[in-house]
Amino acid sequence: MKEKLQNFTKELLPKNMLFLMTVICIGMMGATHLNAGFAAPLRTAVGYIVIPLQKGINRIGTFGSELFQERMNLEQMQNRIDDLEQEVENLQSQLSFYQNDSMELERLQKLLDLYDSYRNYEMTGASIIAKEEGSWYQRFTIDKGTNDGIQAGNNVIADGGLVGIVTSASATFSVVTAIIDDSINVSAMSQTSQELCVVSGDQTLIGEGCIQISQVAADSSIGSGTAIVTSNVSDRYLPGILIGHVKELTTDVNQLTKSGYLTPVVNFKTLKDVLVILGVKETTVEDDF
């Protein structure tokens, strides 16, 4: 009980102290209006008691005002920080948008450059709308078909070189099989010497960024770094379309030919838009798809 009383007194005393001092101050100030003889001692008491109390109260008030102002400043600063964070987020979104725009412009510029490189062929642009499962665009669907003049056998290009060939066409869409597919063989040749070879798709190699090159004559000048294009004797592929560059060659067991790996110029992981060359070759050769 004694403990509760002490706690109550401690809580009550600070609350009533300010009220008591205020009453004393008012009383002392009121007393100063009495006659001079009676009020002189009170004025002296005011000088020693009330004025220090007033200064203390003023300091408390000033301190409270400063605390309130500081809190307002902190709130304003926090609001400003929130505004800046939102502004940064908006700027990041705009930057991402501009970066996507820049990449789109660069991609379209590459297609335009490719169009200029093969301007002797009639072409139409198309976008990829679907693909088979997996990371690579080895078989995919484009958004144009026979209504746009596309037919099976049309060559497809992008990224500066040969992508593949249209293997089926419907009225509004077509299916393209890329040269990285296991079913594809392309009659090819050296861009400079026109020595013949065969490029074949190989899904086990594309993860390393390669496909196969074979049937290179043992005494051929074709070697590492040689640019390989579609040959003029291909039945399915128009001549002179860049396929890629030789990575390495080794002599076969028969000592008559060499084979190895070729790095395609097309990135078969990031295809989005392609150019379809309208028109097909009429001849048929079994080695070509």
PDB file of C-alpha atoms in Angstrom:
ATOM      1  CA  MET A   1       0.000   0.000   0.000  1.00  0.00           C
ATOM      2  CA  LYS A   2       2.820   2.325   0.934  1.00  0.00           C
ATOM      3  CA  GLU A   3       4.482   1.572  -2.403  1.00  0.00           C
ATOM      4  CA  LYS A   4       1.303   2.406  -4.344  1.00  0.00           C
ATOM      5  CA  LEU A   5       0.988   5.674  -2.431  1.00  0.00           C
ATOM      6  CA  GLN A   6       4.560   6.629  -3.274  1.00  0.00           C
ATOM      7  CA  ASN A   7       3.977   5.847  -6.964  1.00  0.00           C
ATOM      8  CA  PHE A   8       0.769   7.885  -6.949  1.00  0.00           C
ATOM      9  CA  THR A   9       2.592  10.823  -5.306  1.00  0.00           C
ATOM     10  CA  LYS A  10       5.393  10.638  -7.884  1.00  0.00           C
ATOM     11  CA  GLU A  11       2.888  10.680 -10.727  1.00  0.00           C
ATOM     12  CA  LEU A  12       0.719  13.413  -9.233  1.00  0.00           C
ATOM     13  CA  LEU A  13       3.502  15.757  -8.105  1.00  0.00           C
ATOM     14  CA  PRO A  14       4.935  16.603 -11.553  1.00  0.00           C
ATOM     15  CA  LYS A  15       1.458  17.144 -12.948  1.00  0.00           C
ATOM     16  CA  ASN A  16       0.438  19.578 -10.162  1.00  0.00           C
ATOM     17  CA  MET A  17       3.815  21.337  -9.845  1.00  0.00           C
ATOM     18  CA  LEU A  18       3.380  23.476 -12.961  1.00  0.00           C
ATOM     19  CA  PHE A  19      -0.178  24.391 -11.917  1.00  0.00           C
ATOM     20  CA  LEU A  20       1.041  25.392  -8.427  1.00  0.00           C
ATOM     21  CA  MET A  21       3.863  27.527  -9.769  1.00  0.00           C
ATOM     22  CA  THR A  22       1.488  29.217 -12.179  1.00  0.00           C
ATOM     23  CA  VAL A  23      -0.930  30.100  -9.324  1.00  0.00           C
ATOM     24  CA  ILE A  24       1.945  31.481  -7.253  1.00  0.00           C
ATOM     25  CA  CYS A  25       3.129  33.605 -10.169  1.00  0.00           C
ATOM     26  CA  ILE A  26      -0.327  35.008 -10.770  1.00  0.00           C
ATOM     27  CA  GLY A  27      -0.725  35.716  -7.084  1.00  0.00           C
ATOM     28  CA  MET A  28       2.606  37.445  -6.852  1.00  0.00           C
ATOM     29  CA  MET A  29       1.927  39.566  -9.922  1.00  0.00           C
ATOM     30  CA  GLY A  30      -1.470  40.512  -8.554  1.00  0.00           C
ATOM     31  CA  ALA A  31       0.080  41.545  -5.301  1.00  0.00           C
ATOM     32  CA  THR A  32       2.309  44.042  -7.069  1.00  0.00           C
ATOM     33  CA  HIS A  33      -0.773  46.178  -7.723  1.00  0.00           C
ATOM     34  CA  LEU A  34      -1.307  46.709  -3.952  1.00  0.00           C
ATOM     35  CA  ASN A  35       0.031  49.777  -2.122  1.00  0.00           C
ATOM     36  CA  ALA A  36       3.713  50.354  -2.310  1.00  0.00           C
ATOM     37  CA  GLY A  37       4.473  49.765   1.375  1.00  0.00           C
ATOM     38  CA  PHE A  38       2.657  46.473   1.541  1.00  0.00           C
ATOM     39  CA  ALA A  39       3.814  45.318  -1.906  1.00  0.00           C
ATOM     40  CA  ALA A  40       7.534  46.069  -1.515  1.00  0.00           C
ATOM     41  CA  PRO A  41       8.379  42.753   0.154  1.00  0.00           C
ATOM     42  CA  LEU A  42       6.233  40.952  -2.381  1.00  0.00           C
ATOM     43  CA  ARG A  43       8.009  42.666  -5.255  1.00  0.00           C
ATOM     44  CA  THR A  44      11.264  41.488  -3.781  1.00  0.00           C
ATOM     45  CA  ALA A  45       9.832  37.960  -3.571  1.00  0.00           C
ATOM     46  CA  VAL A  46       8.723  38.270  -7.179  1.00  0.00           C
ATOM     47  CA  GLY A  47      12.252  39.234  -8.137  1.00  0.00           C
ATOM     48  CA  TYR A  48      13.690  36.163  -6.437  1.00  0.00           C
ATOM     49  CA  ILE A  49      10.953  33.606  -7.063  1.00  0.00           C
ATOM     50  CA  VAL A  50       8.561  34.517  -9.865  1.00  0.00           C
ATOM     51  CA  ILE A  51      11.037  35.815 -12.435  1.00  0.00           C
ATOM     52  CA  PRO A  52      13.209  32.686 -12.347  1.00  0.00           C
ATOM     53  CA  LEU A  53      10.020  30.650 -12.567  1.00  0.00           C
ATOM     54  CA  GLN A  54       8.882  32.670 -15.574  1.00  0.00           C
ATOM     55  CA  LYS A  55      12.273  32.182 -17.208  1.00  0.00           C
ATOM     56  CA  GLY A  56      12.018  28.478 -16.563  1.00  0.00           C
ATOM     57  CA  ILE A  57       8.511  28.359 -18.033  1.00  0.00           C
ATOM     58  CA  ASN A  58       9.672  30.378 -21.049  1.00  0.00           C
ATOM     59  CA  ARG A  59      12.537  27.980 -21.567  1.00  0.00           C
ATOM     60  CA  ILE A  60      10.165  25.039 -21.365  1.00  0.00           C
ATOM     61  CA  GLY A  61       7.892  26.712 -23.883  1.00  0.00           C
ATOM     62  CA  THR A  62      10.788  27.529 -26.191  1.00  0.00           C
ATOM     63  CA  PHE A  63      12.113  23.988 -25.883  1.00  0.00           C
ATOM     64  CA  GLY A  64       8.652  22.585 -26.682  1.00  0.00           C
ATOM     65  CA  SER A  65       8.298  24.899 -29.658  1.00  0.00           C
ATOM     66  CA  GLU A  66      11.720  23.851 -30.930  1.00  0.00           C
ATOM     67  CA  LEU A  67      10.793  20.182 -30.527  1.00  0.00           C
ATOM     68  CA  PHE A  68       7.544  20.761 -32.422  1.00  0.00           C
ATOM     69  CA  GLN A  69       9.380  22.647 -35.187  1.00  0.00           C
ATOM     70  CA  GLU A  70      12.024  19.915 -35.377  1.00  0.00           C
ATOM     71  CA  ARG A  71       9.311  17.274 -35.671  1.00  0.00           C
ATOM     72  CA  MET A  72       7.660  19.279 -38.461  1.00  0.00           C
ATOM     73  CA  ASN A  73      11.013  19.562 -40.221  1.00  0.00           C
ATOM     74  CA  LEU A  74      11.564  15.816 -39.923  1.00  0.00           C
ATOM     75  CA  GLU A  75       8.115  15.113 -41.351  1.00  0.00           C
ATOM     76  CA  GLN A  76       8.804  17.501 -44.242  1.00  0.00           C
ATOM     77  CA  MET A  77      12.161  15.814 -44.840  1.00  0.00           C
ATOM     78  CA  GLN A  78      10.519  12.369 -44.817  1.00  0.00           C
ATOM     79  CA  ASN A  79       7.882  13.583 -47.268  1.00  0.00           C
ATOM     80  CA  ARG A  80      10.647  14.956 -49.475  1.00  0.00           C
ATOM     81  CA  ILE A  81      12.515  11.639 -49.279  1.00  0.00           C
ATOM     82  CA  ASP A  82       9.322   9.799 -50.248  1.00  0.00           C
ATOM     83  CA  ASP A  83       8.846  12.185 -53.186  1.00  0.00           C
ATOM     84  CA  LEU A  84      12.453  11.675 -54.307  1.00  0.00           C
ATOM     85  CA  GLU A  85      12.134   7.887 -54.060  1.00  0.00           C
ATOM     86  CA  GLN A  86       9.001   8.033 -56.207  1.00  0.00           C
ATOM     87  CA  GLU A  87      10.790  10.299 -58.675  1.00  0.00           C
ATOM     88  CA  VAL A  88      13.729   7.857 -58.844  1.00  0.00           C
ATOM     89  CA  GLU A  89      11.309   4.982 -59.449  1.00  0.00           C
ATOM     90  CA  ASN A  90       9.622   6.952 -62.252  1.00  0.00           C
ATOM     91  CA  LEU A  91      12.985   7.801 -63.809  1.00  0.00           C
ATOM     92  CA  GLN A  92      14.051   4.156 -63.660  1.00  0.00           C
ATOM     93  CA  SER A  93      10.835   3.162 -65.438  1.00  0.00           C
ATOM     94  CA  GLN A  94      11.447   5.810 -68.102  1.00  0.00           C
ATOM     95  CA  LEU A  95      15.071   4.662 -68.481  1.00  0.00           C
ATOM     96  CA  SER A  96      13.943   1.067 -68.929  1.00  0.00           C
ATOM     97  CA  PHE A  97      11.413   2.226 -71.525  1.00  0.00           C
ATOM     98  CA  TYR A  98      14.052   4.224 -73.406  1.00  0.00           C
ATOM     99  CA  GLN A  99      16.497   1.301 -73.252  1.00  0.00           C
ATOM    100  CA  ASN A 100      13.850  -1.005 -74.716  1.00  0.00           C
ATOM    101  CA  ASP A 101      13.137   1.601 -77.384  1.00  0.00           C
ATOM    102  CA  SER A 102      16.839   1.856 -78.147  1.00  0.00           C
ATOM    103  CA  MET A 103      17.187  -1.923 -78.424  1.00  0.00           C
ATOM    104  CA  GLU A 104      14.109  -2.065 -80.660  1.00  0.00           C
ATOM    105  CA  LEU A 105      15.542   0.665 -82.881  1.00  0.00           C
ATOM    106  CA  GLU A 106      18.891  -1.136 -83.068  1.00  0.00           C
ATOM    107  CA  ARG A 107      17.182  -4.418 -83.960  1.00  0.00           C
ATOM    108  CA  LEU A 108      15.105  -2.776 -86.697  1.00  0.00           C
ATOM    109  CA  GLN A 109      18.201  -1.004 -88.010  1.00  0.00           C
ATOM    110  CA  LYS A 110      19.947  -4.382 -88.327  1.00  0.00           C
ATOM    111  CA  LEU A 111      16.987  -5.729 -90.291  1.00  0.00           C
ATOM    112  CA  LEU A 112      17.106  -2.674 -92.551  1.00  0.00           C
ATOM    113  CA  ASP A 113      20.841  -3.167 -93.094  1.00  0.00           C
ATOM    114  CA  LEU A 114      20.189  -6.831 -93.865  1.00  0.00           C
ATOM    115  CA  TYR A 115      17.479  -5.843 -96.318  1.00  0.00           C
ATOM    116  CA  ASP A 116      19.959  -3.540 -98.046  1.00  0.00           C
ATOM    117  CA  SER A 117      22.530  -6.352 -98.190  1.00  0.00           C
ATOM    118  CA  TYR A 118      20.093  -8.649-100.024  1.00  0.00           C
ATOM    119  CA  ARG A 119      18.077  -6.028-101.879  1.00  0.00           C
ATOM    120  CA  ASN A 120      18.241  -8.152-105.045  1.00  0.00           C
ATOM    121  CA  TYR A 121      15.725 -10.481-103.365  1.00  0.00           C
ATOM    122  CA  GLU A 122      12.068  -9.632-102.805  1.00  0.00           C
ATOM    123  CA  MET A 123      11.371  -9.818 -99.051  1.00  0.00           C
ATOM    124  CA  THR A 124       8.739  -9.255 -96.405  1.00  0.00           C
ATOM    125  CA  GLY A 125       9.175  -8.737 -92.687  1.00  0.00           C
ATOM    126  CA  ALA A 126       7.518 -11.003 -90.108  1.00  0.00           C
ATOM    127  CA  SER A 127       7.389 -11.347 -86.332  1.00  0.00           C
ATOM    128  CA  ILE A 128       7.794 -14.572 -84.358  1.00  0.00           C
ATOM    129  CA  ILE A 129       4.584 -15.378 -82.483  1.00  0.00           C
ATOM    130  CA  ALA A 130       5.318 -18.866 -81.125  1.00  0.00           C
ATOM    131  CA  LYS A 131       8.133 -21.381 -80.746  1.00  0.00           C
ATOM    132  CA  GLU A 132       8.731 -24.941 -79.621  1.00  0.00           C
ATOM    133  CA  GLU A 133       9.754 -25.554 -76.016  1.00  0.00           C
ATOM    134  CA  GLY A 134      13.367 -24.919 -75.142  1.00  0.00           C
ATOM    135  CA  SER A 135      15.791 -22.020 -75.103  1.00  0.00           C
ATOM    136  CA  TRP A 136      16.557 -22.064 -78.808  1.00  0.00           C
ATOM    137  CA  TYR A 137      14.526 -20.925 -81.818  1.00  0.00           C
ATOM    138  CA  GLN A 138      14.984 -24.133 -83.792  1.00  0.00           C
ATOM    139  CA  ARG A 139      11.348 -24.326 -84.953  1.00  0.00           C
ATOM    140  CA  PHE A 140       9.001 -21.357 -84.651  1.00  0.00           C
ATOM    141  CA  THR A 141       5.874 -19.698 -86.066  1.00  0.00           C
ATOM    142  CA  ILE A 142       5.727 -16.307 -87.769  1.00  0.00           C
ATOM    143  CA  ASP A 143       2.695 -14.040 -88.220  1.00  0.00           C
ATOM    144  CA  LYS A 144       2.545 -14.131 -92.034  1.00  0.00           C
ATOM    145  CA  GLY A 145       1.434 -16.806 -94.486  1.00  0.00           C
ATOM    146  CA  THR A 146       0.186 -17.452 -97.988  1.00  0.00           C
ATOM    147  CA  ASN A 147      -1.980 -14.326 -97.871  1.00  0.00           C
ATOM    148  CA  ASP A 148       1.302 -12.394 -97.746  1.00  0.00           C
ATOM    149  CA  GLY A 149       2.964 -14.360-100.539  1.00  0.00           C
ATOM    150  CA  ILE A 150       4.844 -16.771 -98.265  1.00  0.00           C
ATOM    151  CA  GLN A 151       5.172 -20.445 -99.209  1.00  0.00           C
ATOM    152  CA  ALA A 152       7.085 -23.515 -98.095  1.00  0.00           C
ATOM    153  CA  GLY A 153      10.688 -23.275 -99.226  1.00  0.00           C
ATOM    154  CA  ASN A 154      11.116 -19.533 -98.628  1.00  0.00           C
ATOM    155  CA  ASN A 155      14.467 -18.682 -97.043  1.00  0.00           C
ATOM    156  CA  VAL A 156      14.400 -16.776 -93.752  1.00  0.00           C
ATOM    157  CA  ILE A 157      17.127 -14.363 -92.618  1.00  0.00           C
ATOM    158  CA  ALA A 158      17.912 -12.153 -89.598  1.00  0.00           C
ATOM    159  CA  ASP A 159      20.907 -10.889 -87.582  1.00  0.00           C
ATOM    160  CA  GLY A 160      22.991 -10.595 -90.725  1.00  0.00           C
ATOM    161  CA  GLY A 161      22.557 -14.104 -92.045  1.00  0.00           C
ATOM    162  CA  LEU A 162      20.577 -17.296 -92.654  1.00  0.00           C
ATOM    163  CA  VAL A 163      18.023 -18.331 -90.036  1.00  0.00           C
ATOM    164  CA  GLY A 164      16.333 -21.240 -91.806  1.00  0.00           C
ATOM    165  CA  ILE A 165      13.564 -22.140 -94.202  1.00  0.00           C
ATOM    166  CA  VAL A 166       9.759 -22.045 -94.236  1.00  0.00           C
ATOM    167  CA  THR A 167       8.615 -25.669 -93.897  1.00  0.00           C
ATOM    168  CA  SER A 168       4.852 -25.066 -93.937  1.00  0.00           C
ATOM    169  CA  ALA A 169       2.584 -22.127 -94.700  1.00  0.00           C
ATOM    170  CA  SER A 170      -1.049 -21.408 -93.900  1.00  0.00           C
ATOM    171  CA  ALA A 171      -3.127 -18.396 -94.865  1.00  0.00           C
ATOM    172  CA  THR A 172      -2.083 -16.193 -91.926  1.00  0.00           C
ATOM    173  CA  PHE A 173       0.963 -17.880 -90.395  1.00  0.00           C
ATOM    174  CA  SER A 174       3.947 -20.057 -91.303  1.00  0.00           C
ATOM    175  CA  VAL A 175       6.349 -22.444 -89.573  1.00  0.00           C
ATOM    176  CA  VAL A 176      10.099 -21.947 -89.914  1.00  0.00           C
ATOM    177  CA  THR A 177      12.737 -24.610 -89.240  1.00  0.00           C
ATOM    178  CA  ALA A 178      16.103 -23.118 -88.300  1.00  0.00           C
ATOM    179  CA  ILE A 179      19.473 -24.360 -89.527  1.00  0.00           C
ATOM    180  CA  ILE A 180      20.328 -25.492 -85.972  1.00  0.00           C
ATOM    181  CA  ASP A 181      17.665 -28.226 -86.189  1.00  0.00           C
ATOM    182  CA  ASP A 182      19.006 -31.777 -86.568  1.00  0.00           C
ATOM    183  CA  SER A 183      16.954 -32.261 -89.743  1.00  0.00           C
ATOM    184  CA  ILE A 184      18.663 -29.447 -91.666  1.00  0.00           C
ATOM    185  CA  ASN A 185      21.543 -29.798 -94.155  1.00  0.00           C
ATOM    186  CA  VAL A 186      22.652 -26.785 -96.170  1.00  0.00           C
ATOM    187  CA  SER A 187      24.850 -26.931 -99.262  1.00  0.00           C
ATOM    188  CA  ALA A 188      27.385 -24.188 -98.578  1.00  0.00           C
ATOM    189  CA  MET A 189      30.668 -22.736 -99.791  1.00  0.00           C
ATOM    190  CA  SER A 190      33.503 -20.423 -98.846  1.00  0.00           C
ATOM    191  CA  GLN A 191      32.530 -16.810 -99.447  1.00  0.00           C
ATOM    192  CA  THR A 192      35.924 -16.073-101.011  1.00  0.00           C
ATOM    193  CA  SER A 193      37.092 -19.260-102.759  1.00  0.00           C
ATOM    194  CA  GLN A 194      33.620 -20.766-103.354  1.00  0.00           C
ATOM    195  CA  GLU A 195      34.933 -24.204-102.328  1.00  0.00           C
ATOM    196  CA  LEU A 196      31.995 -26.406-101.346  1.00  0.00           C
ATOM    197  CA  CYS A 197      31.037 -27.886 -97.990  1.00  0.00           C
ATOM    198  CA  VAL A 198      27.924 -28.913 -96.038  1.00  0.00           C
ATOM    199  CA  VAL A 199      26.542 -27.221 -92.919  1.00  0.00           C
ATOM    200  CA  SER A 200      24.332 -29.356 -90.654  1.00  0.00           C
ATOM    201  CA  GLY A 201      22.189 -28.573 -87.625  1.00  0.00           C
ATOM    202  CA  ASP A 202      23.152 -30.196 -84.338  1.00  0.00           C
ATOM    203  CA  GLN A 203      21.143 -29.499 -81.197  1.00  0.00           C
ATOM    204  CA  THR A 204      23.867 -31.022 -79.018  1.00  0.00           C
ATOM    205  CA  LEU A 205      26.314 -28.367 -80.206  1.00  0.00           C
ATOM    206  CA  ILE A 206      24.166 -25.232 -80.306  1.00  0.00           C
ATOM    207  CA  GLY A 207      24.493 -24.845 -76.530  1.00  0.00           C
ATOM    208  CA  GLU A 208      28.161 -24.136 -77.259  1.00  0.00           C
ATOM    209  CA  GLY A 209      27.180 -21.743 -80.048  1.00  0.00           C
ATOM    210  CA  CYS A 210      28.162 -24.091 -82.879  1.00  0.00           C
ATOM    211  CA  ILE A 211      26.777 -26.301 -85.641  1.00  0.00           C
ATOM    212  CA  GLN A 212      28.547 -28.826 -87.853  1.00  0.00           C
ATOM    213  CA  ILE A 213      30.522 -28.243 -91.036  1.00  0.00           C
ATOM    214  CA  SER A 214      31.650 -31.220 -93.092  1.00  0.00           C
ATOM    215  CA  GLN A 215      32.688 -32.488 -96.519  1.00  0.00           C
ATOM    216  CA  VAL A 216      35.428 -29.888 -96.781  1.00  0.00           C
ATOM    217  CA  ALA A 217      38.108 -31.087 -99.206  1.00  0.00           C
ATOM    218  CA  ALA A 218      41.334 -32.017 -97.435  1.00  0.00           C
ATOM    219  CA  ASP A 219      43.320 -29.604 -99.627  1.00  0.00           C
ATOM    220  CA  SER A 220      40.711 -26.815 -99.344  1.00  0.00           C
ATOM    221  CA  SER A 221      41.723 -23.310 -98.302  1.00  0.00           C
ATOM    222  CA  ILE A 222      38.742 -23.257 -95.921  1.00  0.00           C
ATOM    223  CA  GLY A 223      40.008 -22.859 -92.360  1.00  0.00           C
ATOM    224  CA  SER A 224      39.367 -21.203 -89.028  1.00  0.00           C
ATOM    225  CA  GLY A 225      37.584 -17.861 -89.513  1.00  0.00           C
ATOM    226  CA  THR A 226      36.485 -18.510 -93.109  1.00  0.00           C
ATOM    227  CA  ALA A 227      33.076 -16.993 -93.910  1.00  0.00           C
ATOM    228  CA  ILE A 228      30.635 -19.642 -95.135  1.00  0.00           C
ATOM    229  CA  VAL A 229      27.628 -18.772 -97.321  1.00  0.00           C
ATOM    230  CA  THR A 230      24.897 -20.732 -99.088  1.00  0.00           C
ATOM    231  CA  SER A 231      26.214 -22.237-102.306  1.00  0.00           C
ATOM    232  CA  ASN A 232      25.039 -21.676-105.857  1.00  0.00           C
ATOM    233  CA  VAL A 233      24.286 -25.425-106.232  1.00  0.00           C
ATOM    234  CA  SER A 234      21.897 -25.587-103.278  1.00  0.00           C
ATOM    235  CA  ASP A 235      18.392 -26.659-104.249  1.00  0.00           C
ATOM    236  CA  ARG A 236      16.605 -24.955-101.338  1.00  0.00           C
ATOM    237  CA  TYR A 237      18.769 -21.997-100.363  1.00  0.00           C
ATOM    238  CA  LEU A 238      19.425 -18.962-102.503  1.00  0.00           C
ATOM    239  CA  PRO A 239      23.150 -18.367-103.098  1.00  0.00           C
ATOM    240  CA  GLY A 240      25.382 -16.002-101.161  1.00  0.00           C
ATOM    241  CA  ILE A 241      23.482 -15.835 -97.846  1.00  0.00           C
ATOM    242  CA  LEU A 242      25.950 -15.708 -94.950  1.00  0.00           C
ATOM    243  CA  ILE A 243      25.684 -18.673 -92.571  1.00  0.00           C
ATOM    244  CA  GLY A 244      28.616 -18.172 -90.225  1.00  0.00           C
ATOM    245  CA  HIS A 245      32.352 -18.566 -89.729  1.00  0.00           C
ATOM    246  CA  VAL A 246      34.446 -21.693 -89.342  1.00  0.00           C
ATOM    247  CA  LYS A 247      35.520 -22.260 -85.757  1.00  0.00           C
ATOM    248  CA  GLU A 248      37.820 -25.266 -86.266  1.00  0.00           C
ATOM    249  CA  LEU A 249      38.432 -28.141 -88.676  1.00  0.00           C
ATOM    250  CA  THR A 250      40.130 -31.535 -88.381  1.00  0.00           C
ATOM    251  CA  THR A 251      41.019 -34.072 -91.061  1.00  0.00           C
ATOM    252  CA  ASP A 252      38.634 -37.016 -91.252  1.00  0.00           C
ATOM    253  CA  VAL A 253      39.720 -40.672 -90.983  1.00  0.00           C
ATOM    254  CA  ASN A 254      39.485 -41.064 -94.770  1.00  0.00           C
ATOM    255  CA  GLN A 255      42.188 -38.369 -95.168  1.00  0.00           C
ATOM    256  CA  LEU A 256      40.145 -36.957 -98.064  1.00  0.00           C
ATOM    257  CA  THR A 257      37.890 -34.520 -96.220  1.00  0.00           C
ATOM    258  CA  LYS A 258      37.813 -32.306 -93.157  1.00  0.00           C
ATOM    259  CA  SER A 259      34.997 -31.578 -90.732  1.00  0.00           C
ATOM    260  CA  GLY A 260      34.468 -29.483 -87.636  1.00  0.00           C
ATOM    261  CA  TYR A 261      32.437 -26.650 -86.185  1.00  0.00           C
ATOM    262  CA  LEU A 262      30.922 -23.439 -87.494  1.00  0.00           C
ATOM    263  CA  THR A 263      29.693 -20.453 -85.482  1.00  0.00           C
ATOM    264  CA  PRO A 264      26.416 -19.074 -86.953  1.00  0.00           C
ATOM    265  CA  VAL A 265      26.056 -15.315 -87.308  1.00  0.00           C
ATOM    266  CA  VAL A 266      22.456 -15.537 -86.080  1.00  0.00           C
ATOM    267  CA  ASN A 267      21.775 -15.607 -82.340  1.00  0.00           C
ATOM    268  CA  PHE A 268      19.156 -18.350 -82.104  1.00  0.00           C
ATOM    269  CA  LYS A 269      18.325 -17.432 -78.511  1.00  0.00           C
ATOM    270  CA  THR A 270      17.087 -13.883 -79.085  1.00  0.00           C
ATOM    271  CA  LEU A 271      15.184 -13.919 -82.374  1.00  0.00           C
ATOM    272  CA  LYS A 272      12.133 -11.680 -82.557  1.00  0.00           C
ATOM    273  CA  ASP A 273      11.643 -10.443 -86.118  1.00  0.00           C
ATOM    274  CA  VAL A 274      12.825 -11.962 -89.393  1.00  0.00           C
ATOM    275  CA  LEU A 275      12.871 -11.263 -93.110  1.00  0.00           C
ATOM    276  CA  VAL A 276      11.327 -13.843 -95.441  1.00  0.00           C
ATOM    277  CA  ILE A 277      12.755 -13.992 -98.960  1.00  0.00           C
ATOM    278  CA  LEU A 278       9.867 -14.550-101.354  1.00  0.00           C
ATOM    279  CA  GLY A 279      10.493 -17.023-104.166  1.00  0.00           C
ATOM    280  CA  VAL A 280      11.999 -20.522-104.083  1.00  0.00           C
ATOM    281  CA  LYS A 281      14.393 -22.627-106.118  1.00  0.00           C
ATOM    282  CA  GLU A 282      12.828 -25.226-108.389  1.00  0.00           C
ATOM    283  CA  THR A 283      15.520 -27.929-108.408  1.00  0.00           C
ATOM    284  CA  THR A 284      15.777 -30.709-105.846  1.00  0.00           C
ATOM    285  CA  VAL A 285      18.939 -32.202-104.350  1.00  0.00           C
ATOM    286  CA  GLU A 286      18.667 -34.930-101.719  1.00  0.00           C
ATOM    287  CA  ASP A 287      21.416 -33.540 -99.478  1.00  0.00           C
ATOM    288  CA  ASP A 288      19.614 -30.242 -99.039  1.00  0.00           C
ATOM    289  CA  PHE A 289      16.534 -29.936 -96.826  1.00  0.00           C
TER     290      PHE A 289
END
